[in-house]
Coordinates of N, CA and C and ligand atoms in Angstrom, one line a residue:
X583 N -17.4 14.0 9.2 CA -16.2 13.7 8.4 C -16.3 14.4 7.1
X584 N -14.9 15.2 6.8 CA -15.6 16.3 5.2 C -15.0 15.1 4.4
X585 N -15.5 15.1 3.3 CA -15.1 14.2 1.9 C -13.8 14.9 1.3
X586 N -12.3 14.2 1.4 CA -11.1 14.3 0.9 C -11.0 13.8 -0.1
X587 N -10.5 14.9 -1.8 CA -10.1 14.4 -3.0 C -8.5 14.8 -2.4
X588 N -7.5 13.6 -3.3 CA -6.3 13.4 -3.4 C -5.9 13.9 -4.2
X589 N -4.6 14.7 -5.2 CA -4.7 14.9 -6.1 C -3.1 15.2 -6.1
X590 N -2.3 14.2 -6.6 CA -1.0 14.4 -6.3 C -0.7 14.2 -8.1
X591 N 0.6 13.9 -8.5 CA 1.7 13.8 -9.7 C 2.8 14.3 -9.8
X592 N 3.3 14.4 -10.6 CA 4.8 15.3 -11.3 C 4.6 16.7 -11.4
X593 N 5.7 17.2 -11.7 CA 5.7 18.6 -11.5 C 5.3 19.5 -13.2
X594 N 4.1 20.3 -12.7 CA 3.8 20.8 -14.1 C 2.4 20.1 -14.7
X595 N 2.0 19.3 -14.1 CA 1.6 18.1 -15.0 C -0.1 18.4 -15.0
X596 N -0.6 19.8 -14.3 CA -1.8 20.1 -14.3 C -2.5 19.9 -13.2
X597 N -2.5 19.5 -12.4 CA -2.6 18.8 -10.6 C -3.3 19.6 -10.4
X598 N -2.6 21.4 -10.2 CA -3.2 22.1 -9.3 C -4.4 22.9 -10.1
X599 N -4.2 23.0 -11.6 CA -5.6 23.5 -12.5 C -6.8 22.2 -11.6
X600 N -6.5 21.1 -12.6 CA -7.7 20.2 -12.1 C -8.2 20.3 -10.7
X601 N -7.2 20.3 -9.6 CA -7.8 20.5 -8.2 C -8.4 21.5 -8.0
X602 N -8.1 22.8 -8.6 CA -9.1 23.9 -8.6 C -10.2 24.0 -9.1
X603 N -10.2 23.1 -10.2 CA -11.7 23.0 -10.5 C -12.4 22.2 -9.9
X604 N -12.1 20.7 -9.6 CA -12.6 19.8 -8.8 C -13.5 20.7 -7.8
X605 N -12.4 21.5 -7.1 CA -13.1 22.2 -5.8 C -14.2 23.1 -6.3
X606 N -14.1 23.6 -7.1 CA -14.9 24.7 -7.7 C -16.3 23.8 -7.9
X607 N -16.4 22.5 -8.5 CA -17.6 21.6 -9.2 C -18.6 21.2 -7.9
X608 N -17.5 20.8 -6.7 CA -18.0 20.5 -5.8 C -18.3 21.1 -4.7
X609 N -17.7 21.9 -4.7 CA -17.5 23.3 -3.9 C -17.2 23.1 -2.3
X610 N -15.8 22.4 -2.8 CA -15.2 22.0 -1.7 C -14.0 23.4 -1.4
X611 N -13.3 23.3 -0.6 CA -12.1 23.7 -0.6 C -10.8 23.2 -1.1
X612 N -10.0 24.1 -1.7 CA -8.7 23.8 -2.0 C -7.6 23.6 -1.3
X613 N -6.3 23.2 -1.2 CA -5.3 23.2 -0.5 C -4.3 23.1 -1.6
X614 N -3.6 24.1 -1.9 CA -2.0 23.5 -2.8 C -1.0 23.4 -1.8
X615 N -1.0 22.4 -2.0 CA 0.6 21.6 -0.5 C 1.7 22.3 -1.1
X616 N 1.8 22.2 -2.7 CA 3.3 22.9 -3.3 C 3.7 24.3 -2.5
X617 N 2.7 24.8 -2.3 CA 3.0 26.3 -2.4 C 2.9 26.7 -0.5
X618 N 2.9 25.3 0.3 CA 3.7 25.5 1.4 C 5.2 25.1 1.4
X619 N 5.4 24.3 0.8 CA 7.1 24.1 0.3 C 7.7 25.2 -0.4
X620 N 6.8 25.7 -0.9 CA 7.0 27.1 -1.7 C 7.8 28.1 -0.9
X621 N 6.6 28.3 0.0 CA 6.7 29.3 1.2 C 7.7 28.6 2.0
X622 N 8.6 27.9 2.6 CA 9.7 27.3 3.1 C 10.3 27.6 2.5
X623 N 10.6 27.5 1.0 CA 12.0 27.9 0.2 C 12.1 29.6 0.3
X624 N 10.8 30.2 0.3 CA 11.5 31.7 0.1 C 11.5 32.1 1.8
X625 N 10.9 31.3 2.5 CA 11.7 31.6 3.9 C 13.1 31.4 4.1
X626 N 13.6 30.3 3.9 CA 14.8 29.9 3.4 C 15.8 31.1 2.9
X627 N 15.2 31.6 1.4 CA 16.0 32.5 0.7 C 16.2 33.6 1.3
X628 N 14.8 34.2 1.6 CA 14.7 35.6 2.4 C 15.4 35.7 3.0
X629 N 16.1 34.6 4.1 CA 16.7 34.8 5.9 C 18.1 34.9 5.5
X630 N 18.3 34.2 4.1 CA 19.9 34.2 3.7 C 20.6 32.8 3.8
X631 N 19.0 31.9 4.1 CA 19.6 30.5 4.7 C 20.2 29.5 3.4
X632 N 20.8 28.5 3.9 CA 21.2 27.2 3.0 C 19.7 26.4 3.0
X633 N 19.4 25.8 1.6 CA 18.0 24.8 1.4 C 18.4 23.2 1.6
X634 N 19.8 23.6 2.0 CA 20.4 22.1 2.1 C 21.2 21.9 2.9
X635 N 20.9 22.8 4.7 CA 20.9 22.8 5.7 C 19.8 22.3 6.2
X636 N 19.4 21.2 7.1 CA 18.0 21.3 7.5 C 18.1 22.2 8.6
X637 N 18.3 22.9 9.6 CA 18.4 23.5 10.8 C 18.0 24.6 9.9
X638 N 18.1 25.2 8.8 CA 17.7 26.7 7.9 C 16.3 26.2 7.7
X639 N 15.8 24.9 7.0 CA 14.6 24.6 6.1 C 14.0 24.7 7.3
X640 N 14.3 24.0 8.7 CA 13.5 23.5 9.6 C 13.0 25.4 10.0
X641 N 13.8 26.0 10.2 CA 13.1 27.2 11.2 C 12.4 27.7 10.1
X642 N 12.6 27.8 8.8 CA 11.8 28.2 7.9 C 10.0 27.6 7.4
X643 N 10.4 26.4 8.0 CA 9.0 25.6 8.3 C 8.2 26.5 9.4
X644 N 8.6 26.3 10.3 CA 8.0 26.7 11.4 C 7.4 27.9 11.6
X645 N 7.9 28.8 10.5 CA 7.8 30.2 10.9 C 6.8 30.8 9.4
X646 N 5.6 29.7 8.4 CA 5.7 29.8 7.4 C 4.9 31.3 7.4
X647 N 4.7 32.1 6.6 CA 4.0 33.0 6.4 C 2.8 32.7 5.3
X648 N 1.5 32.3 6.2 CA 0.5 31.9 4.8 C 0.1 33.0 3.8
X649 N 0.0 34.1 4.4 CA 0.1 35.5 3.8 C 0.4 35.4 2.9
X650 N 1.6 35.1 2.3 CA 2.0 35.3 1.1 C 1.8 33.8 0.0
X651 N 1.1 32.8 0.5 CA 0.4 32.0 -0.4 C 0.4 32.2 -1.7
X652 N -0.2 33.4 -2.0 CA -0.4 33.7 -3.5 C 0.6 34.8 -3.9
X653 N 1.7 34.8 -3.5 CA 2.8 35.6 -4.0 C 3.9 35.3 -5.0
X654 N 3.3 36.2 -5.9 CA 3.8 35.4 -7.4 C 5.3 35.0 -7.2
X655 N 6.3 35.8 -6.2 CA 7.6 35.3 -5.7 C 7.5 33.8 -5.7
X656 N 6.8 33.3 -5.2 CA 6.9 31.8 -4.6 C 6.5 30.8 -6.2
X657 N 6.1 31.4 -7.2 CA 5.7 30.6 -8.5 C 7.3 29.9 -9.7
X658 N 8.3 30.7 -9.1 CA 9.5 30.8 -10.3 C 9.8 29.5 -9.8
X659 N 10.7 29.0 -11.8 CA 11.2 27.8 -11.7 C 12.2 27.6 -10.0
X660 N 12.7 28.6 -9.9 CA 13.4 28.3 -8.8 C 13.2 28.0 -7.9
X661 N 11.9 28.7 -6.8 CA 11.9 28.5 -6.2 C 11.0 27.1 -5.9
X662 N 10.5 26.6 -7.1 CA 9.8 25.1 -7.3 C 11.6 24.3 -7.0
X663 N 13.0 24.6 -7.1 CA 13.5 24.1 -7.6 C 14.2 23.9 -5.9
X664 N 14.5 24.6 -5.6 CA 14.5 25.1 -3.9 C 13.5 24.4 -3.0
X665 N 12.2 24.1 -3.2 CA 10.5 23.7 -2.3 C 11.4 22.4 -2.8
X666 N 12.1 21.6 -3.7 CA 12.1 20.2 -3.7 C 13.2 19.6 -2.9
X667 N 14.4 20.6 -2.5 CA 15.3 20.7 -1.8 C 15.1 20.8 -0.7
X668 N 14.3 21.6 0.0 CA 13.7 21.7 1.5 C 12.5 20.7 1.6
X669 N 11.7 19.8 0.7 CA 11.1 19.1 1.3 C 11.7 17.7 1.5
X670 N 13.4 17.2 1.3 CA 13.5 16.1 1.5 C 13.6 16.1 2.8
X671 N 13.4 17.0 3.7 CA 14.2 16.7 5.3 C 12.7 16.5 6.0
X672 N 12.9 15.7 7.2 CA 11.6 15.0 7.6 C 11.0 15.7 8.2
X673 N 11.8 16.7 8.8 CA 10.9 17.4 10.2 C 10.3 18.3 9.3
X674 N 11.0 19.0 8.1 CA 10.3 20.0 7.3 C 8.6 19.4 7.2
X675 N 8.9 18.2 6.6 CA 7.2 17.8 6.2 C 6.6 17.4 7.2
X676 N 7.0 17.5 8.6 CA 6.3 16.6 9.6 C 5.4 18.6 9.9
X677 N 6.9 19.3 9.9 CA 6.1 20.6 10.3 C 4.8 21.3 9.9
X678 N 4.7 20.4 8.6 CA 3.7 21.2 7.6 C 2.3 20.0 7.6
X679 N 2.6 18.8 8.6 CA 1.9 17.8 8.1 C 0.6 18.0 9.0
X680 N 0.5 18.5 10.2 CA -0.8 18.9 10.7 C -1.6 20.1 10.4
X681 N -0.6 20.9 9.7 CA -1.7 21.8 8.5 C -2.3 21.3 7.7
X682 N -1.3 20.3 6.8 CA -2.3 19.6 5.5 C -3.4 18.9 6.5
X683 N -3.5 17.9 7.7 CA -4.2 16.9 8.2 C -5.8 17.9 8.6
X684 N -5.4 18.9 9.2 CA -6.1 20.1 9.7 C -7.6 20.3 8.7
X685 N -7.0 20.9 7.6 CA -7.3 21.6 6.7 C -8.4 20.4 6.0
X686 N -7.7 19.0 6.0 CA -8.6 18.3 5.6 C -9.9 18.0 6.4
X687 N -10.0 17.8 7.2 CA -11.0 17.2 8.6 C -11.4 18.4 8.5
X688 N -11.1 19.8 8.7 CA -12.1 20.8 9.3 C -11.7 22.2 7.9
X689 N -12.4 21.8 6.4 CA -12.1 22.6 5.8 C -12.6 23.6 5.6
X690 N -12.0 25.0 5.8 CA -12.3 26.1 5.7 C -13.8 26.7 5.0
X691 N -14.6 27.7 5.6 CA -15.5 28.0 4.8 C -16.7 27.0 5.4
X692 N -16.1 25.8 6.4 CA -17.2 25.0 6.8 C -18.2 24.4 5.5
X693 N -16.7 24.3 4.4 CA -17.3 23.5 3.4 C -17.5 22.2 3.5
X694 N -18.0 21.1 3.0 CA -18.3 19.4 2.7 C -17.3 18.8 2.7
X695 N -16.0 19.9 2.2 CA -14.9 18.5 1.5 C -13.4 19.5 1.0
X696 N -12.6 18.5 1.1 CA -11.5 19.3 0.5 C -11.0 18.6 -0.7
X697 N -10.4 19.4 -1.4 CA -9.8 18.9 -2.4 C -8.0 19.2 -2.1
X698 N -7.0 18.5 -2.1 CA -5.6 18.5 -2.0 C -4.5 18.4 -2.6
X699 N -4.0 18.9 -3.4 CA -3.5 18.6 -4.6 C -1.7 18.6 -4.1
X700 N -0.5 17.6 -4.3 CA 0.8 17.7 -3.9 C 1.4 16.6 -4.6
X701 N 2.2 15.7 -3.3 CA 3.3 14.8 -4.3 C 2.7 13.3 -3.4
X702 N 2.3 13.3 -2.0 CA 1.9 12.6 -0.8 C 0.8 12.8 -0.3
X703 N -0.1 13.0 -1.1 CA -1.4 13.2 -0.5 C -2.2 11.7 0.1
X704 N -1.9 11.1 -1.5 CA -3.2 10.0 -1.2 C -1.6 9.1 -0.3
X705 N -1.0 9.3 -0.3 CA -0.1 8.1 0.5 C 0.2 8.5 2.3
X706 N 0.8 9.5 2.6 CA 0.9 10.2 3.3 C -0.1 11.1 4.1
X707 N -0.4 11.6 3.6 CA -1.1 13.0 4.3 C -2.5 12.5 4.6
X708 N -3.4 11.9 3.7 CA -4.5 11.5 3.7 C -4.7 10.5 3.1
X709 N -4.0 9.1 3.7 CA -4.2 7.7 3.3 C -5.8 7.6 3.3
X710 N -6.2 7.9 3.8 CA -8.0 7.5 3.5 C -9.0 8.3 2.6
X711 N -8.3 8.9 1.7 CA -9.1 10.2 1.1 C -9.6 9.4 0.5
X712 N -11.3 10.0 0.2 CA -12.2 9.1 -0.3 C -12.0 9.1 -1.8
X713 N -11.2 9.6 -3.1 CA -11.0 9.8 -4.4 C -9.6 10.4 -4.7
X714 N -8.7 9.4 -4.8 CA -7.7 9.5 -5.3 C -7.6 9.6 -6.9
X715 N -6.4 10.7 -7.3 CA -5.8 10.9 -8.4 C -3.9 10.6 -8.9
X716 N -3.8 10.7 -9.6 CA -2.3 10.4 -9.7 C -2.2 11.3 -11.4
X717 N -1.8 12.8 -11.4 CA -1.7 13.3 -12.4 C 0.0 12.8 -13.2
X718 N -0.2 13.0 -14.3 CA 0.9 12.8 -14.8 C 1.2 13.2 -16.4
X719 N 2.1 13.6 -17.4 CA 2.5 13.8 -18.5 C 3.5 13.8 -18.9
X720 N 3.8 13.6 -20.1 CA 5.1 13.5 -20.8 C 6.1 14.6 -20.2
X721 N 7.3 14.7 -20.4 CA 8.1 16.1 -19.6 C 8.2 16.7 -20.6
X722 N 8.5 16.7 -21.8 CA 8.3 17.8 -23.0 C 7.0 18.8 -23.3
X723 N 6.0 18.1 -22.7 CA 4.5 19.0 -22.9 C 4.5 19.6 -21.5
X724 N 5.0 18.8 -20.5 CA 4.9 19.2 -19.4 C 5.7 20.7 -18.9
X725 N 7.0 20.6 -19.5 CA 7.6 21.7 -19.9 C 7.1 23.0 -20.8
X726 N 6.5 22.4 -21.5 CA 5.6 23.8 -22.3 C 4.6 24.2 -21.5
X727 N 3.7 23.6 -21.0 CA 3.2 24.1 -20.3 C 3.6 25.1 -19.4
X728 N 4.6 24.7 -18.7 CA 5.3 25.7 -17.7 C 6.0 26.6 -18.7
X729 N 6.4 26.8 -19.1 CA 6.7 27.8 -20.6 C 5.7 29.1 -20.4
X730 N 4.5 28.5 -20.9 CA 3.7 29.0 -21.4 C 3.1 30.3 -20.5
X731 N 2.9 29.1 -19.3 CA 2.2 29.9 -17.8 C 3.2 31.2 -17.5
X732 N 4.7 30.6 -17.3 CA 5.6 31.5 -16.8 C 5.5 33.0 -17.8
X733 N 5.3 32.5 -19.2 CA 5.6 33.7 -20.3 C 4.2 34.6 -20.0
X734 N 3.0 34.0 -19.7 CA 1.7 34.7 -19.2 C 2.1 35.7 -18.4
X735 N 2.9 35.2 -16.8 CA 3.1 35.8 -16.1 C 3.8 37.0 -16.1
X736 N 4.8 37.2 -17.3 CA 5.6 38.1 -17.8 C 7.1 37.9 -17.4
X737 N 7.4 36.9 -17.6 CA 8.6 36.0 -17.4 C 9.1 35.7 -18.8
X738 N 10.3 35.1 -18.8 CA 11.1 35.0 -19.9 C 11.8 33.6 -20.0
X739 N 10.8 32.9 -19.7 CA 11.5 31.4 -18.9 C 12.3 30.6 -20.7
X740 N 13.6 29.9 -20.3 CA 13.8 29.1 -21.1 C 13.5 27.7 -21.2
X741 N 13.0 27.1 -22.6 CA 12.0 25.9 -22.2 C 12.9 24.4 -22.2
X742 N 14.0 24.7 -22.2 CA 14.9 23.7 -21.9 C 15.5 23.4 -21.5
X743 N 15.4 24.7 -20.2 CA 15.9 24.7 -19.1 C 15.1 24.0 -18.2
X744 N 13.9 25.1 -18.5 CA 12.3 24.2 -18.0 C 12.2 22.9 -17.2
X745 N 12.6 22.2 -19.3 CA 12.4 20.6 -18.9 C 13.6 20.1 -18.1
X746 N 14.9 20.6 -18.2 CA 16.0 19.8 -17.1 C 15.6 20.1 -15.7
X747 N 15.0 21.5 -15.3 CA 14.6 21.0 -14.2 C 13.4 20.3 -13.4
X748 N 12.3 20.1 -14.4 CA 11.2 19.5 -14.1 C 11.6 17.9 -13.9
X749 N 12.8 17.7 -14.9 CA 12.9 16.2 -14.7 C 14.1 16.0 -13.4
X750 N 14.8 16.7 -13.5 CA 15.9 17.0 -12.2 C 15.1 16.8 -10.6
X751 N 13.7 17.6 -10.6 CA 12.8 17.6 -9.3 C 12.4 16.3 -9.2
X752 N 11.6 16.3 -10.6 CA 10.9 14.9 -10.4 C 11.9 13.6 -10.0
X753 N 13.2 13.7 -10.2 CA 13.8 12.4 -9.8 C 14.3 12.6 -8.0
X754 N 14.0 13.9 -7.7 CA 14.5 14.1 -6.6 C 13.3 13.6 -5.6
X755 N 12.2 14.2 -6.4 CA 10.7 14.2 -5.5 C 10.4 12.6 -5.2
X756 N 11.0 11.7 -6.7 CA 10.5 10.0 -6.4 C 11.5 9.3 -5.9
X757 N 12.9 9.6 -5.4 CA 13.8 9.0 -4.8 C 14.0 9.2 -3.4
X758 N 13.7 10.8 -3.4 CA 13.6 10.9 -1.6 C 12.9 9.3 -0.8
X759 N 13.5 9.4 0.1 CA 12.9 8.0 1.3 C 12.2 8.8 1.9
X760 N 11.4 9.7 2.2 CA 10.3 9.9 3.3 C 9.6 10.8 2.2
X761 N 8.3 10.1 2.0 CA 7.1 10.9 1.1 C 7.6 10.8 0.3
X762 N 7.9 10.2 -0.4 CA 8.4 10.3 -2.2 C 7.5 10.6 -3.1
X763 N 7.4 11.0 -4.3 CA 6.4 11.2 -5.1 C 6.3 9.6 -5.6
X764 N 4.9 9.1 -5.2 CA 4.4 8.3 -5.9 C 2.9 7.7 -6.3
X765 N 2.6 6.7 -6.8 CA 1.6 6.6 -6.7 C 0.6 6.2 -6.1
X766 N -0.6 5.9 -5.3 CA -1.3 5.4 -4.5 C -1.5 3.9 -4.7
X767 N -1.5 3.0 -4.5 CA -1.8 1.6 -4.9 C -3.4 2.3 -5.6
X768 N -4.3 2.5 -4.5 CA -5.8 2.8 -4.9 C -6.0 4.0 -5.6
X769 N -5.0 5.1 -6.1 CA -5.3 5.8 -7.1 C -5.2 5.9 -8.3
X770 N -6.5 6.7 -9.1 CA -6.6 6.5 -10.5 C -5.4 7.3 -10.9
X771 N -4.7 6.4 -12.2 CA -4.0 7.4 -13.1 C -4.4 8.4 -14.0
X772 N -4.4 9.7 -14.3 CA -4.5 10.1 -15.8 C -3.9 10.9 -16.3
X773 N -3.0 10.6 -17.5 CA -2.2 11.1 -18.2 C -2.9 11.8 -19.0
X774 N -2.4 13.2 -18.5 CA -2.8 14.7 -19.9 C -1.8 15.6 -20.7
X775 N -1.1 13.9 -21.2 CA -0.2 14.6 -22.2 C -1.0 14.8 -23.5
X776 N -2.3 14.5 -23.7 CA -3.1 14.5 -25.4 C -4.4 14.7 -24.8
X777 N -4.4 16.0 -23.8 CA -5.9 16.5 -23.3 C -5.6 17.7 -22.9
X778 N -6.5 18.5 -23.4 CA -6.7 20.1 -22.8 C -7.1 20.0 -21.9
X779 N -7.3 21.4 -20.7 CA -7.8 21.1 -19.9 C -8.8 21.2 -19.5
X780 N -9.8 21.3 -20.7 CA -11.4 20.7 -20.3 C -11.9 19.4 -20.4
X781 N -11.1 18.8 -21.4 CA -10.6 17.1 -21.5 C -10.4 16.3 -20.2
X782 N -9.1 16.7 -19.8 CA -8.6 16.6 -18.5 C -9.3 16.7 -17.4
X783 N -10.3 18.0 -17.5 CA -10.9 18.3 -16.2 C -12.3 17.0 -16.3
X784 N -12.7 16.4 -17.7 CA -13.5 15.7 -17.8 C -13.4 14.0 -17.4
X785 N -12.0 14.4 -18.0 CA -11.5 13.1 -17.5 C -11.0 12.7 -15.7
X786 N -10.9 13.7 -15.4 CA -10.4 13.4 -13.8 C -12.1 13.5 -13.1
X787 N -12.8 14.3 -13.5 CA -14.3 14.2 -12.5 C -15.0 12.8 -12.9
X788 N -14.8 11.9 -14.3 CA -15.3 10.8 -14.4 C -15.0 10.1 -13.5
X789 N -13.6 10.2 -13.3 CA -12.8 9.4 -12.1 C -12.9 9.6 -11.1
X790 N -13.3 10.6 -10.6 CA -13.4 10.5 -8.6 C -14.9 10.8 -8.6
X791 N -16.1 11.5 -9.8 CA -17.4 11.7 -9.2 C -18.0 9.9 -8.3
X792 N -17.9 9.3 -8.9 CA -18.5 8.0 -8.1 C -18.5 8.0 -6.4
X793 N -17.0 8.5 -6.3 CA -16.8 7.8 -5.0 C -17.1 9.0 -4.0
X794 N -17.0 10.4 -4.5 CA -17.0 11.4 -4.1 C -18.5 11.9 -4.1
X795 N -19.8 11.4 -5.0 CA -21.0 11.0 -4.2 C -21.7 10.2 -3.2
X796 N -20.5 8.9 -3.4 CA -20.6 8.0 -2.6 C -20.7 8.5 -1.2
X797 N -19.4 9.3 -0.8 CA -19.1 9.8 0.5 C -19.7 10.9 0.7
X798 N -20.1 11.8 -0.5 CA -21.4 12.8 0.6 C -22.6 12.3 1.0
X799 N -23.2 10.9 0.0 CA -24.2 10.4 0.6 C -24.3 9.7 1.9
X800 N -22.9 9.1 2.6 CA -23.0 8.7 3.5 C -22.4 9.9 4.6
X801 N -21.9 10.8 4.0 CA -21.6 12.1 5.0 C -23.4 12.5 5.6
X802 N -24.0 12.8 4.5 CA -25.4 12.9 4.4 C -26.0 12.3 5.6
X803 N -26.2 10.9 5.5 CA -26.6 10.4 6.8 C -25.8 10.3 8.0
X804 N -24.8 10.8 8.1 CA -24.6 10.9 9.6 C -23.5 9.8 9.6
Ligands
LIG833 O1 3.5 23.2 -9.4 P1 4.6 22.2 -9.4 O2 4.0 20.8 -9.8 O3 5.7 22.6 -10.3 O4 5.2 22.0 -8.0 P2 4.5 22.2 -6.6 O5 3.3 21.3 -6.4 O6 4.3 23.7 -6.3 O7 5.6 21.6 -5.6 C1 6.9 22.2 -5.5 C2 7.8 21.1 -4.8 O8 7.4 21.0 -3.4 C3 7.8 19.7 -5.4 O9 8.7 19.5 -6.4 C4 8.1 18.9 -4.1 O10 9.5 18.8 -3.9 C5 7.5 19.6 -3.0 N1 6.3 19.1 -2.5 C6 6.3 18.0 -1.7 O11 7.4 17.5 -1.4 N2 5.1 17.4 -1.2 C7 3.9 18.0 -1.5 N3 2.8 17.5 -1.0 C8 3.9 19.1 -2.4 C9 5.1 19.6 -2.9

């Protein structure tokens, strides 16, 4: 059995930094779930489809191209804005749900453990992950943040545009009825609206190292 960290929140809110390091500390593998919703919206866009047809989102599930995972196309406000519109429909997430389940149980690299970072992890995808998180932040820092990243990237983002649609997703992400963004009954919260992210990264490994030695020691014996 590999040892599953959860690592779900709001949009922007630092999830996928911390999850990459998590994985880095433990030297697990990574998964960003976002950026299979990602890859559905610009399947979606590419084919010329509607994101608010499910019969477009659905064939666009099916057909995802992991190839392009790290294709800075799939990073724009939009298309975050589009991945929250194609994940309300069920079959979309059902499509993508034996990759997340996969990935966890047999993670790549024939590493120890995955780390998972999305909206449904610890509820959905991996109700039993041994170390749940629940990222979260104010939407005004949350927004700069994304500001900031986007302007790195050589973008021109406006930051108040930004925040209407980080709060626009977010209401969409926690009202949808199937996988809503929420929180785990059993996961830790931590807000990094007044933490860098070495703070943050300190503050989230305080929180899952316990249970996440716990479970290699018993991975350990068998
Ligand atoms: O990086 P950011 O937090 O802005 O977003 P993301 O994690 O890339 O996710 C983009 C969108 O995909 C979210 O707003 C959700 O609508 C959807 N998503 C989801 O429904 N379930 C997941 N496990 C991950 C993402």
């Amino acid at each position: 059995m590999s040892v599953v960290i959860a690592v779900d929140g709001t949009a922007a809110s630092g999830k996928g930094t911390l999850a990459t390091k998590l994985a880095e500390h433990f030297d697990f593998a990574h998964l960003d779930s976002g950026s299979l919703y990602r890859l559905v919206a610009l399947g979606v866009v590419d084919a010329g489809g509607d994101p608010n047809r499910e019969a477009d989102a659905v064939r666009a599930a099916q057909a995802i191209d992991h190839r392009r995972a790290s294709d800075p196309a799939i990073r724009t406000a939009e298309m975050g804005r589009v991945a929250s519109l194609v994940s309300v429909f069920p079959a979309v997430r059902a499509a993508l749900l034996q990759y997340q389940r996969h990935f966890a149980a047999h993670p790549p690299g024939g590493e120890k453990g995955a780390v998972i970072d999305g909206r449904d992890i610890g509820t959905i995808v991996c109700p039993d992950a041994d170390a749940k998180l629940f990222v979260d932040a104010a939407p005004d820092v949350r927004a700069h943040r994304r500001w900031l990243e986007l302007k790195a990237a050589g973008a021109a983002p406006d930051e108040a545009a930004l925040l209407a649609e980080i709060r626009e997703r977010d209401r969409r992400d926690r009202e949808r009825p199937i996988a809503p963004l929420k929180q785990a009954a059993d996961a830790a919260l931590l807000d990094t609206t007044h933490l860098d992210i070495d703070a943050a990264f300190a503050a989230a490994l305080a929180l899952v190292r316990p249970r996440v030695e716990a479970a290699l020691r018993a991975q350990a014996k068998g």
